[in-house]
Short mmCIF file of N, CA and C in Angstrom, two decimals:
data_model
loop_
_atom_site.label_atom_id
_atom_site.label_comp_id
_atom_site.label_asym_id
_atom_site.label_seq_id
_atom_site.Cartn_x
_atom_site.Cartn_y
_atom_site.Cartn_z
N MET A 1 17.98 15.16 -15.93
CA MET A 1 17.60 14.55 -14.90
C MET A 1 18.47 13.33 -14.56
N SER A 2 19.31 13.42 -13.43
CA SER A 2 20.15 12.21 -13.11
C SER A 2 19.46 11.28 -12.48
N PHE A 3 19.87 10.04 -12.63
CA PHE A 3 19.17 8.95 -11.80
C PHE A 3 19.00 9.18 -10.34
N ILE A 4 19.98 10.01 -9.63
CA ILE A 4 20.26 10.12 -8.29
C ILE A 4 18.98 11.17 -7.94
N SER A 5 18.54 12.23 -8.67
CA SER A 5 17.40 13.12 -8.42
C SER A 5 16.18 12.52 -8.74
N GLN A 6 16.16 11.38 -9.23
CA GLN A 6 14.63 10.87 -9.83
C GLN A 6 14.48 10.03 -8.63
N LEU A 7 15.38 9.36 -7.46
CA LEU A 7 14.79 8.76 -6.32
C LEU A 7 14.13 9.22 -5.36
N SER A 8 14.50 10.61 -4.99
CA SER A 8 13.77 11.15 -3.97
C SER A 8 12.27 11.05 -4.25
N ASN A 9 11.56 11.19 -3.06
CA ASN A 9 10.13 10.95 -3.19
C ASN A 9 9.87 9.89 -3.80
N GLN A 10 10.09 8.82 -3.79
CA GLN A 10 9.79 7.61 -4.49
C GLN A 10 9.53 6.36 -3.41
N PHE A 11 9.02 5.35 -3.79
CA PHE A 11 9.06 4.30 -2.87
C PHE A 11 10.15 3.36 -3.26
N LEU A 12 10.90 2.67 -2.36
CA LEU A 12 11.69 1.65 -2.55
C LEU A 12 11.00 0.29 -2.25
N ILE A 13 10.65 -0.63 -3.02
CA ILE A 13 10.01 -2.10 -2.54
C ILE A 13 10.77 -3.13 -2.55
N ALA A 14 11.12 -3.62 -1.30
CA ALA A 14 11.92 -4.68 -1.19
C ALA A 14 11.66 -5.83 -1.93
N MET A 15 12.73 -6.40 -2.56
CA MET A 15 12.14 -7.46 -3.66
C MET A 15 12.09 -8.76 -2.55
N PRO A 16 11.36 -9.77 -3.21
CA PRO A 16 10.83 -11.09 -2.10
C PRO A 16 12.15 -11.61 -1.96
N GLY A 17 13.04 -11.71 -2.26
CA GLY A 17 14.73 -12.25 -1.85
C GLY A 17 15.40 -11.29 -0.98
N LEU A 18 14.88 -10.44 -0.80
CA LEU A 18 15.69 -9.53 0.25
C LEU A 18 15.67 -10.06 1.52
N GLN A 19 16.71 -10.47 1.99
CA GLN A 19 16.84 -11.56 3.27
C GLN A 19 17.10 -10.41 4.69
N ASP A 20 17.53 -9.23 4.53
CA ASP A 20 17.90 -8.43 5.70
C ASP A 20 16.60 -8.17 6.42
N PRO A 21 16.54 -8.66 7.53
CA PRO A 21 15.65 -8.33 8.50
C PRO A 21 15.01 -7.38 8.71
N ASN A 22 15.96 -6.25 8.56
CA ASN A 22 15.35 -4.84 8.75
C ASN A 22 14.67 -4.60 7.49
N PHE A 23 14.61 -5.26 6.56
CA PHE A 23 13.98 -4.57 5.43
C PHE A 23 13.23 -5.51 4.44
N SER A 24 13.03 -6.80 4.97
CA SER A 24 12.40 -7.97 4.38
C SER A 24 10.82 -7.58 4.14
N HIS A 25 10.36 -7.54 3.01
CA HIS A 25 8.74 -7.11 2.58
C HIS A 25 8.43 -5.93 3.32
N THR A 26 9.47 -5.03 3.11
CA THR A 26 9.14 -3.42 3.57
C THR A 26 8.88 -2.72 2.22
N VAL A 27 8.06 -1.60 2.53
CA VAL A 27 8.04 -0.25 1.43
C VAL A 27 8.81 0.86 2.21
N THR A 28 9.86 1.39 1.48
CA THR A 28 10.45 2.70 2.20
C THR A 28 10.05 3.87 1.48
N PHE A 29 9.44 4.98 1.93
CA PHE A 29 9.43 6.29 1.42
C PHE A 29 10.59 7.10 1.34
N LEU A 30 11.29 7.10 0.09
CA LEU A 30 12.66 7.62 0.15
C LEU A 30 12.39 9.46 0.45
N CYS A 31 12.75 10.13 1.48
CA CYS A 31 12.87 11.41 1.66
C CYS A 31 13.71 12.15 0.90
N GLU A 32 15.02 11.78 1.02
CA GLU A 32 15.96 12.45 0.31
C GLU A 32 17.00 11.30 -0.20
N HIS A 33 17.85 12.08 -1.36
CA HIS A 33 18.46 11.01 -1.96
C HIS A 33 19.48 12.16 -2.94
N SER A 34 20.61 11.95 -2.33
CA SER A 34 21.93 12.82 -3.23
C SER A 34 22.93 11.96 -3.56
N SER A 35 23.84 12.53 -4.05
CA SER A 35 25.18 11.82 -4.38
C SER A 35 25.72 11.36 -3.12
N GLU A 36 25.35 11.91 -1.75
CA GLU A 36 26.12 11.79 -0.55
C GLU A 36 25.35 10.66 0.33
N GLY A 37 24.07 10.08 -0.26
CA GLY A 37 23.64 9.26 0.40
C GLY A 37 22.05 9.28 0.31
N ALA A 38 21.12 8.34 1.13
CA ALA A 38 19.81 8.31 0.86
C ALA A 38 19.22 8.22 2.34
N MET A 39 18.09 8.82 2.58
CA MET A 39 17.36 8.48 3.68
C MET A 39 15.91 8.40 3.66
N GLY A 40 15.20 7.48 4.05
CA GLY A 40 13.80 7.10 3.98
C GLY A 40 13.03 6.59 5.42
N LEU A 41 11.94 6.37 5.18
CA LEU A 41 11.15 6.05 6.46
C LEU A 41 10.13 4.91 5.91
N LEU A 42 10.31 3.49 6.42
CA LEU A 42 9.56 2.42 6.33
C LEU A 42 7.97 2.63 6.78
N ILE A 43 7.24 2.27 5.87
CA ILE A 43 5.71 2.71 5.93
C ILE A 43 4.80 1.49 6.13
N ASN A 44 5.59 0.27 6.27
CA ASN A 44 4.66 -0.99 6.64
C ASN A 44 5.43 -1.59 7.80
N ARG A 45 5.95 -1.05 8.55
CA ARG A 45 6.52 -1.69 9.90
C ARG A 45 6.11 -1.37 11.15
N PRO A 46 4.79 -1.67 11.75
CA PRO A 46 4.30 -1.22 12.97
C PRO A 46 5.45 -1.66 14.26
N THR A 47 5.56 -0.83 15.13
CA THR A 47 6.13 -1.25 16.49
C THR A 47 5.02 -1.56 17.30
N PRO A 48 5.41 -2.11 18.25
CA PRO A 48 4.32 -2.69 19.63
C PRO A 48 3.75 -1.26 20.09
N MET A 49 4.54 -0.09 20.02
CA MET A 49 3.90 1.20 20.76
C MET A 49 2.95 1.55 19.89
N ASN A 50 2.27 2.35 20.48
CA ASN A 50 1.22 3.42 20.07
C ASN A 50 1.42 4.91 20.32
N LEU A 51 0.47 5.88 19.87
CA LEU A 51 0.54 7.24 20.28
C LEU A 51 0.79 7.31 21.60
N GLY A 52 -0.28 6.72 22.38
CA GLY A 52 -0.55 6.92 23.46
C GLY A 52 0.73 6.52 24.54
N ASP A 53 1.41 5.55 24.02
CA ASP A 53 2.71 5.14 24.83
C ASP A 53 3.63 5.96 24.47
N LEU A 54 3.72 6.54 23.30
CA LEU A 54 4.81 7.66 23.05
C LEU A 54 4.36 8.90 23.53
N ALA A 55 3.29 9.24 23.66
CA ALA A 55 3.02 10.49 24.52
C ALA A 55 3.60 10.30 26.14
N THR A 56 3.03 9.35 26.50
CA THR A 56 3.33 9.12 27.85
C THR A 56 5.13 9.04 28.23
N GLN A 57 5.85 8.62 27.15
CA GLN A 57 7.41 8.59 27.16
C GLN A 57 7.99 10.00 27.07
N LEU A 58 7.04 10.78 26.15
CA LEU A 58 7.48 11.90 25.95
C LEU A 58 6.95 13.14 26.82
N GLY A 59 6.08 12.51 28.16
CA GLY A 59 5.69 13.63 29.20
C GLY A 59 4.72 14.45 28.19
N LEU A 60 3.79 13.85 27.70
CA LEU A 60 2.77 14.89 26.92
C LEU A 60 1.34 14.28 27.09
N ASP A 61 0.48 15.40 27.28
CA ASP A 61 -0.86 14.85 27.68
C ASP A 61 -1.67 14.60 26.15
N LEU A 62 -2.20 13.39 26.46
CA LEU A 62 -2.84 13.09 25.33
C LEU A 62 -4.50 13.74 25.35
N GLY A 63 -4.59 14.66 24.41
CA GLY A 63 -6.00 15.44 24.56
C GLY A 63 -6.88 14.81 23.95
N GLU A 64 -6.70 13.99 23.04
CA GLU A 64 -7.77 13.14 22.39
C GLU A 64 -7.95 11.75 22.75
N PRO A 65 -8.60 10.93 23.37
CA PRO A 65 -8.39 9.79 23.78
C PRO A 65 -8.38 8.98 22.77
N GLU A 66 -9.16 9.26 21.46
CA GLU A 66 -9.19 8.19 20.46
C GLU A 66 -7.92 8.26 19.61
N MET A 67 -6.98 9.02 19.84
CA MET A 67 -5.75 9.37 19.26
C MET A 67 -4.75 7.97 19.97
N THR A 68 -5.10 7.46 21.08
CA THR A 68 -4.42 6.74 21.74
C THR A 68 -3.73 5.44 21.20
N ASN A 69 -4.54 4.87 20.20
CA ASN A 69 -4.19 3.59 19.65
C ASN A 69 -3.39 4.01 18.09
N VAL A 70 -3.20 5.33 17.91
CA VAL A 70 -2.73 5.29 16.59
C VAL A 70 -1.18 4.89 16.36
N PRO A 71 -0.91 3.96 15.35
CA PRO A 71 0.32 3.27 15.48
C PRO A 71 1.51 3.94 14.99
N VAL A 72 2.57 3.45 15.67
CA VAL A 72 3.79 4.20 15.48
C VAL A 72 4.71 3.39 14.75
N TYR A 73 5.31 3.72 13.85
CA TYR A 73 5.98 2.48 13.07
C TYR A 73 7.68 2.70 13.14
N GLN A 74 8.06 1.69 12.79
CA GLN A 74 9.75 1.50 12.90
C GLN A 74 10.10 2.21 11.28
N GLY A 75 10.54 3.30 11.48
CA GLY A 75 10.84 3.98 10.30
C GLY A 75 12.17 3.45 9.61
N GLY A 76 13.13 2.81 10.41
CA GLY A 76 14.30 2.05 9.87
C GLY A 76 15.23 1.77 11.22
N PRO A 77 16.24 1.20 10.89
CA PRO A 77 17.12 0.74 11.96
C PRO A 77 18.09 2.03 12.69
N VAL A 78 18.29 3.21 11.75
CA VAL A 78 19.28 4.02 12.21
C VAL A 78 18.62 4.89 13.10
N GLN A 79 19.17 5.53 14.21
CA GLN A 79 18.48 6.26 15.30
C GLN A 79 17.11 5.90 15.66
N PRO A 80 17.01 4.74 16.38
CA PRO A 80 15.53 4.23 16.64
C PRO A 80 14.83 4.85 17.72
N ALA A 81 15.60 5.76 18.19
CA ALA A 81 15.14 6.63 19.47
C ALA A 81 14.70 8.04 18.81
N GLN A 82 14.73 8.27 17.55
CA GLN A 82 14.48 9.67 17.04
C GLN A 82 13.23 9.65 16.40
N GLY A 83 12.23 10.26 16.59
CA GLY A 83 10.93 10.46 15.87
C GLY A 83 11.02 11.32 14.71
N PHE A 84 9.91 10.76 14.03
CA PHE A 84 9.74 11.25 12.59
C PHE A 84 8.31 11.42 12.28
N VAL A 85 7.80 12.49 11.83
CA VAL A 85 6.38 12.23 11.28
C VAL A 85 6.36 12.67 9.56
N LEU A 86 5.95 11.79 8.91
CA LEU A 86 5.71 12.09 7.42
C LEU A 86 4.15 12.52 7.38
N HIS A 87 3.84 13.83 6.68
CA HIS A 87 2.69 13.91 7.08
C HIS A 87 2.42 14.90 5.61
N THR A 88 0.76 15.18 5.54
CA THR A 88 0.55 16.49 4.38
C THR A 88 0.78 17.64 5.14
N PRO A 89 1.14 18.28 4.18
CA PRO A 89 1.73 19.65 4.83
C PRO A 89 0.75 20.76 5.27
N GLN A 90 -0.21 20.19 5.93
CA GLN A 90 -1.12 21.54 7.04
C GLN A 90 -0.22 21.80 8.11
N GLY A 91 -0.31 22.94 8.48
CA GLY A 91 0.26 23.48 9.75
C GLY A 91 1.64 24.03 9.51
N GLU A 92 2.06 24.73 10.67
CA GLU A 92 3.49 25.01 10.60
C GLU A 92 4.26 24.41 11.74
N TRP A 93 5.28 23.70 11.93
CA TRP A 93 5.93 22.99 12.77
C TRP A 93 7.44 23.40 12.46
N ASP A 94 8.07 23.10 13.96
CA ASP A 94 9.54 23.37 13.67
C ASP A 94 10.28 22.05 13.15
N ASN A 95 11.19 22.32 12.38
CA ASN A 95 11.99 21.37 11.68
C ASN A 95 11.17 20.50 11.06
N THR A 96 10.83 21.14 10.10
CA THR A 96 9.87 20.67 9.03
C THR A 96 10.64 20.64 7.41
N LEU A 97 10.95 19.46 6.67
CA LEU A 97 11.22 19.58 5.19
C LEU A 97 10.36 19.35 4.40
N GLU A 98 10.11 20.25 3.31
CA GLU A 98 8.89 20.15 2.54
C GLU A 98 9.50 19.14 1.58
N LEU A 99 8.56 18.10 1.32
CA LEU A 99 8.99 16.97 0.38
C LEU A 99 8.07 17.07 -1.12
N GLY A 100 8.37 17.99 -1.73
CA GLY A 100 7.44 18.20 -2.94
C GLY A 100 6.27 18.94 -2.41
N THR A 101 5.13 18.71 -2.99
CA THR A 101 3.82 19.66 -2.98
C THR A 101 3.27 19.13 -2.06
N ASP A 102 3.13 17.60 -1.84
CA ASP A 102 2.24 17.12 -1.37
C ASP A 102 2.53 16.19 0.27
N LEU A 103 3.75 16.44 0.44
CA LEU A 103 4.53 15.59 1.93
C LEU A 103 5.17 16.66 2.42
N ALA A 104 5.51 16.55 3.79
CA ALA A 104 6.37 17.04 4.70
C ALA A 104 7.04 16.13 5.55
N LEU A 105 8.06 16.37 5.94
CA LEU A 105 8.84 15.47 7.01
C LEU A 105 9.17 16.25 8.37
N THR A 106 8.33 16.10 9.45
CA THR A 106 8.83 16.87 10.65
C THR A 106 9.63 16.16 11.68
N VAL A 107 10.53 16.80 12.41
CA VAL A 107 11.20 15.83 13.19
C VAL A 107 11.15 16.61 14.70
N SER A 108 10.35 17.58 14.82
CA SER A 108 9.83 18.23 16.22
C SER A 108 8.91 17.45 17.30
N GLN A 109 9.14 17.84 18.18
CA GLN A 109 7.94 17.31 19.21
C GLN A 109 6.78 18.08 19.16
N ASP A 110 6.49 19.26 18.61
CA ASP A 110 5.48 20.04 18.42
C ASP A 110 4.27 19.36 17.70
N ILE A 111 4.68 18.65 16.86
CA ILE A 111 3.79 18.07 15.79
C ILE A 111 3.34 16.94 16.58
N ILE A 112 3.88 15.95 17.53
CA ILE A 112 3.51 15.12 18.12
C ILE A 112 2.47 15.53 19.22
N GLU A 113 2.54 16.56 19.73
CA GLU A 113 1.96 17.08 20.79
C GLU A 113 0.53 17.49 20.12
N ALA A 114 0.62 18.18 18.74
CA ALA A 114 -0.55 18.60 18.14
C ALA A 114 -1.47 17.64 17.82
N ILE A 115 -0.91 16.25 17.08
CA ILE A 115 -1.64 15.18 16.86
C ILE A 115 -2.44 14.59 17.90
N ALA A 116 -1.77 14.51 19.28
CA ALA A 116 -2.29 14.03 20.39
C ALA A 116 -3.50 14.73 20.82
N HIS A 117 -3.52 16.04 20.47
CA HIS A 117 -4.59 16.95 20.71
C HIS A 117 -5.88 17.15 19.68
N GLY A 118 -5.34 16.33 18.66
CA GLY A 118 -6.36 16.22 17.52
C GLY A 118 -6.32 17.57 16.43
N LEU A 119 -5.08 18.26 16.55
CA LEU A 119 -4.62 19.52 15.98
C LEU A 119 -3.82 19.28 14.89
N GLY A 120 -3.44 18.27 14.63
CA GLY A 120 -2.03 17.93 13.72
C GLY A 120 -2.61 18.10 12.36
N PRO A 121 -1.69 17.42 11.53
CA PRO A 121 -1.98 17.39 10.11
C PRO A 121 -3.13 16.26 9.64
N LYS A 122 -3.83 16.49 8.59
CA LYS A 122 -5.18 15.71 8.39
C LYS A 122 -4.50 14.10 8.24
N LYS A 123 -3.26 13.98 7.51
CA LYS A 123 -2.75 12.53 7.31
C LYS A 123 -1.49 12.58 7.59
N PHE A 124 -0.97 11.64 8.30
CA PHE A 124 0.41 11.43 8.98
C PHE A 124 0.81 10.03 9.14
N LEU A 125 1.78 9.86 9.28
CA LEU A 125 2.53 8.55 9.77
C LEU A 125 3.65 8.85 10.88
N ILE A 126 3.76 8.21 11.95
CA ILE A 126 4.75 8.34 13.23
C ILE A 126 5.59 7.31 12.96
N ALA A 127 7.00 7.57 13.01
CA ALA A 127 7.81 6.54 12.81
C ALA A 127 9.12 6.79 13.84
N LEU A 128 9.54 5.94 14.32
CA LEU A 128 10.94 6.19 15.15
C LEU A 128 12.06 5.58 14.33
N GLY A 129 13.21 6.13 14.18
CA GLY A 129 14.45 5.88 13.54
C GLY A 129 13.93 5.96 11.90
N TYR A 130 15.05 5.78 11.38
CA TYR A 130 15.08 5.85 9.76
C TYR A 130 15.77 4.87 9.23
N ALA A 131 15.58 4.47 7.71
CA ALA A 131 16.63 4.08 6.84
C ALA A 131 17.81 4.73 6.20
N GLY A 132 18.57 4.68 6.36
CA GLY A 132 19.83 5.55 5.85
C GLY A 132 20.66 4.52 4.92
N TRP A 133 21.49 5.24 3.98
CA TRP A 133 22.32 4.48 2.86
C TRP A 133 23.39 5.76 2.61
N GLY A 134 24.76 5.11 2.55
CA GLY A 134 25.71 6.03 2.28
C GLY A 134 26.04 6.37 0.67
N ALA A 135 26.94 7.01 0.33
CA ALA A 135 26.95 7.39 -1.06
C ALA A 135 27.17 6.24 -1.87
N GLY A 136 26.09 5.87 -2.85
CA GLY A 136 26.48 5.04 -3.87
C GLY A 136 25.93 3.74 -3.38
N GLN A 137 25.77 3.43 -2.06
CA GLN A 137 25.05 2.21 -1.45
C GLN A 137 23.84 1.71 -1.82
N LEU A 138 22.81 2.74 -1.86
CA LEU A 138 21.35 2.28 -2.51
C LEU A 138 21.45 1.97 -3.99
N GLU A 139 22.24 2.77 -4.76
CA GLU A 139 22.34 2.48 -6.32
C GLU A 139 22.91 0.98 -6.26
N ASP A 140 23.97 0.71 -5.61
CA ASP A 140 24.39 -0.60 -5.63
C ASP A 140 23.14 -1.72 -5.49
N GLU A 141 22.72 -1.30 -4.45
CA GLU A 141 21.44 -2.28 -3.80
C GLU A 141 20.38 -2.44 -4.99
N ILE A 142 20.20 -1.54 -5.75
CA ILE A 142 19.20 -1.56 -6.77
C ILE A 142 19.74 -2.20 -7.79
N ALA A 143 21.06 -1.94 -8.20
CA ALA A 143 21.45 -2.76 -9.19
C ALA A 143 21.65 -4.35 -9.13
N ALA A 144 21.65 -4.75 -7.49
CA ALA A 144 21.73 -6.12 -7.24
C ALA A 144 20.38 -6.66 -7.03
N ASN A 145 19.37 -6.02 -7.41
CA ASN A 145 18.16 -6.48 -7.37
C ASN A 145 17.53 -6.48 -6.19
N SER A 146 18.04 -5.78 -5.02
CA SER A 146 17.37 -5.75 -3.97
C SER A 146 15.94 -5.07 -3.59
N TRP A 147 16.01 -4.06 -4.69
CA TRP A 147 14.90 -3.14 -4.36
C TRP A 147 14.19 -2.96 -5.78
N LEU A 148 12.87 -2.62 -5.90
CA LEU A 148 12.05 -1.81 -6.72
C LEU A 148 12.06 -0.52 -6.39
N ASN A 149 12.04 0.39 -7.57
CA ASN A 149 11.72 1.65 -7.02
C ASN A 149 10.60 2.00 -8.10
N GLY A 150 9.98 2.96 -7.49
CA GLY A 150 8.99 3.95 -8.48
C GLY A 150 8.24 4.97 -7.66
N PRO A 151 7.00 5.50 -8.35
CA PRO A 151 6.81 6.86 -7.82
C PRO A 151 5.98 6.49 -6.47
N ALA A 152 6.02 7.50 -5.47
CA ALA A 152 5.12 7.13 -4.30
C ALA A 152 3.88 7.54 -4.52
N ASP A 153 2.95 7.15 -3.64
CA ASP A 153 1.39 7.48 -3.69
C ASP A 153 0.93 7.50 -2.33
N ASN A 154 0.61 8.65 -2.00
CA ASN A 154 0.10 9.12 -0.47
C ASN A 154 -0.99 8.14 -0.28
N ARG A 155 -1.83 7.50 -1.10
CA ARG A 155 -2.97 6.65 -0.72
C ARG A 155 -2.18 5.31 -0.03
N VAL A 156 -1.16 4.76 -0.59
CA VAL A 156 -0.31 3.76 -0.15
C VAL A 156 0.12 4.16 1.23
N ILE A 157 0.66 5.12 1.44
CA ILE A 157 1.04 5.63 2.85
C ILE A 157 -0.02 5.70 3.92
N PHE A 158 -1.00 6.49 3.82
CA PHE A 158 -1.83 6.71 4.42
C PHE A 158 -3.21 6.02 4.25
N ASP A 159 -3.75 5.62 3.42
CA ASP A 159 -4.99 4.86 3.29
C ASP A 159 -4.86 3.41 3.13
N THR A 160 -3.96 2.74 2.54
CA THR A 160 -4.11 1.36 2.31
C THR A 160 -3.63 0.63 3.49
N PRO A 161 -4.46 -0.56 3.56
CA PRO A 161 -4.26 -1.12 5.17
C PRO A 161 -2.77 -1.65 5.18
N LEU A 162 -2.26 -1.92 6.43
CA LEU A 162 -0.80 -1.83 6.40
C LEU A 162 -0.37 -3.51 5.87
N ASP A 163 -1.06 -4.57 5.82
CA ASP A 163 -0.64 -5.69 5.16
C ASP A 163 -0.87 -5.59 3.63
N GLU A 164 -1.32 -4.64 3.34
CA GLU A 164 -1.35 -4.48 1.56
C GLU A 164 -0.47 -3.52 1.38
N ARG A 165 0.21 -2.85 1.75
CA ARG A 165 1.26 -1.95 1.32
C ARG A 165 2.10 -2.43 0.44
N TRP A 166 2.94 -3.18 0.96
CA TRP A 166 3.96 -4.05 -0.01
C TRP A 166 3.48 -4.43 -1.49
N ALA A 167 2.52 -5.27 -1.44
CA ALA A 167 2.04 -5.48 -2.76
C ALA A 167 1.21 -4.37 -3.37
N THR A 168 0.62 -3.35 -3.14
CA THR A 168 -0.03 -2.29 -3.33
C THR A 168 1.06 -1.53 -4.19
N ALA A 169 2.24 -1.21 -3.38
CA ALA A 169 3.15 -0.34 -4.04
C ALA A 169 3.82 -0.77 -5.09
N ALA A 170 4.26 -2.29 -5.14
CA ALA A 170 4.53 -2.83 -6.24
C ALA A 170 3.51 -2.73 -7.46
N ALA A 171 2.43 -3.22 -7.19
CA ALA A 171 1.07 -3.10 -8.14
C ALA A 171 1.20 -1.79 -8.80
N LEU A 172 1.57 -0.65 -8.30
CA LEU A 172 1.66 0.84 -9.04
C LEU A 172 2.46 0.42 -10.21
N LEU A 173 3.55 -0.28 -10.12
CA LEU A 173 4.30 -0.57 -11.07
C LEU A 173 4.00 -1.67 -12.14
N GLY A 174 3.16 -2.42 -11.86
CA GLY A 174 2.46 -3.05 -12.61
C GLY A 174 3.45 -4.71 -12.40
N VAL A 175 3.75 -4.90 -11.04
CA VAL A 175 4.51 -5.91 -10.55
C VAL A 175 3.57 -6.68 -9.43
N GLU A 176 3.53 -8.08 -9.78
CA GLU A 176 2.84 -8.86 -8.62
C GLU A 176 3.91 -9.52 -7.94
N LEU A 177 4.29 -9.08 -6.81
CA LEU A 177 5.61 -9.52 -6.36
C LEU A 177 5.05 -11.14 -6.08
N ALA A 178 4.19 -11.82 -5.77
CA ALA A 178 3.80 -13.23 -5.67
C ALA A 178 4.71 -14.14 -6.85
N LEU A 179 4.60 -13.39 -8.12
CA LEU A 179 5.14 -14.24 -9.29
C LEU A 179 6.78 -13.86 -9.33
N ILE A 180 7.37 -13.02 -8.53
CA ILE A 180 8.65 -12.91 -8.79
C ILE A 180 9.45 -13.98 -7.90
N SER A 181 10.21 -14.67 -8.47
CA SER A 181 11.42 -15.42 -7.78
C SER A 181 11.98 -15.09 -6.88
N PRO A 182 12.58 -15.52 -5.67
CA PRO A 182 13.45 -14.76 -4.85
C PRO A 182 14.70 -14.91 -5.51
N ASP A 183 15.14 -15.90 -6.24
CA ASP A 183 16.08 -16.14 -6.86
C ASP A 183 16.52 -15.41 -8.27
N VAL A 184 17.15 -14.09 -8.23
CA VAL A 184 16.99 -13.30 -9.28
C VAL A 184 18.43 -13.47 -9.91
N GLY A 185 18.40 -12.99 -11.16
CA GLY A 185 19.78 -12.80 -12.09
C GLY A 185 19.62 -11.73 -12.93
N HIS A 186 20.67 -11.71 -13.61
CA HIS A 186 20.68 -10.68 -14.73
C HIS A 186 20.59 -11.43 -16.09
N ALA A 187 19.80 -10.91 -17.00
CA ALA A 187 19.96 -11.24 -18.47
C ALA A 187 21.02 -11.22 -19.11
#
């Protein structure tokens, strides 16, 4: 198994010294990674928008009022108007990519409408935009100590409080981010 194939369906955890404002203190779920590049969604960067706002923008009826305050996340800086839903794979939606056995990524409006009516997947994260890397770019950033990478865990994506996701994702690797100096080097 190559290094490249091992990065899909993993977390990218921003190192404390990563200064890029798009990614500082973020956790990214890597949806796809190949020799051509990588694509992922930030899972801990909320927008001021909620599902009620998004439904209004899309001209959708919010069938379940309790869904109004569901947060909408900034998935990344690329195509910030494009919606993505990372979810457990219940239901059949247009334009869905299966991500292993327990996650899927859908980019069609039908899933947003189902969620707004309380008929969507059991667990989901709605994001606008995505994080993208060109061929070899992510590997170079990992080698430069910008990121930690490790196995993803749905509990971090869907069940962990927002302000704890960065530290919790790192803790899955046995890393306490508060103990890492932002000034990194190589031994």
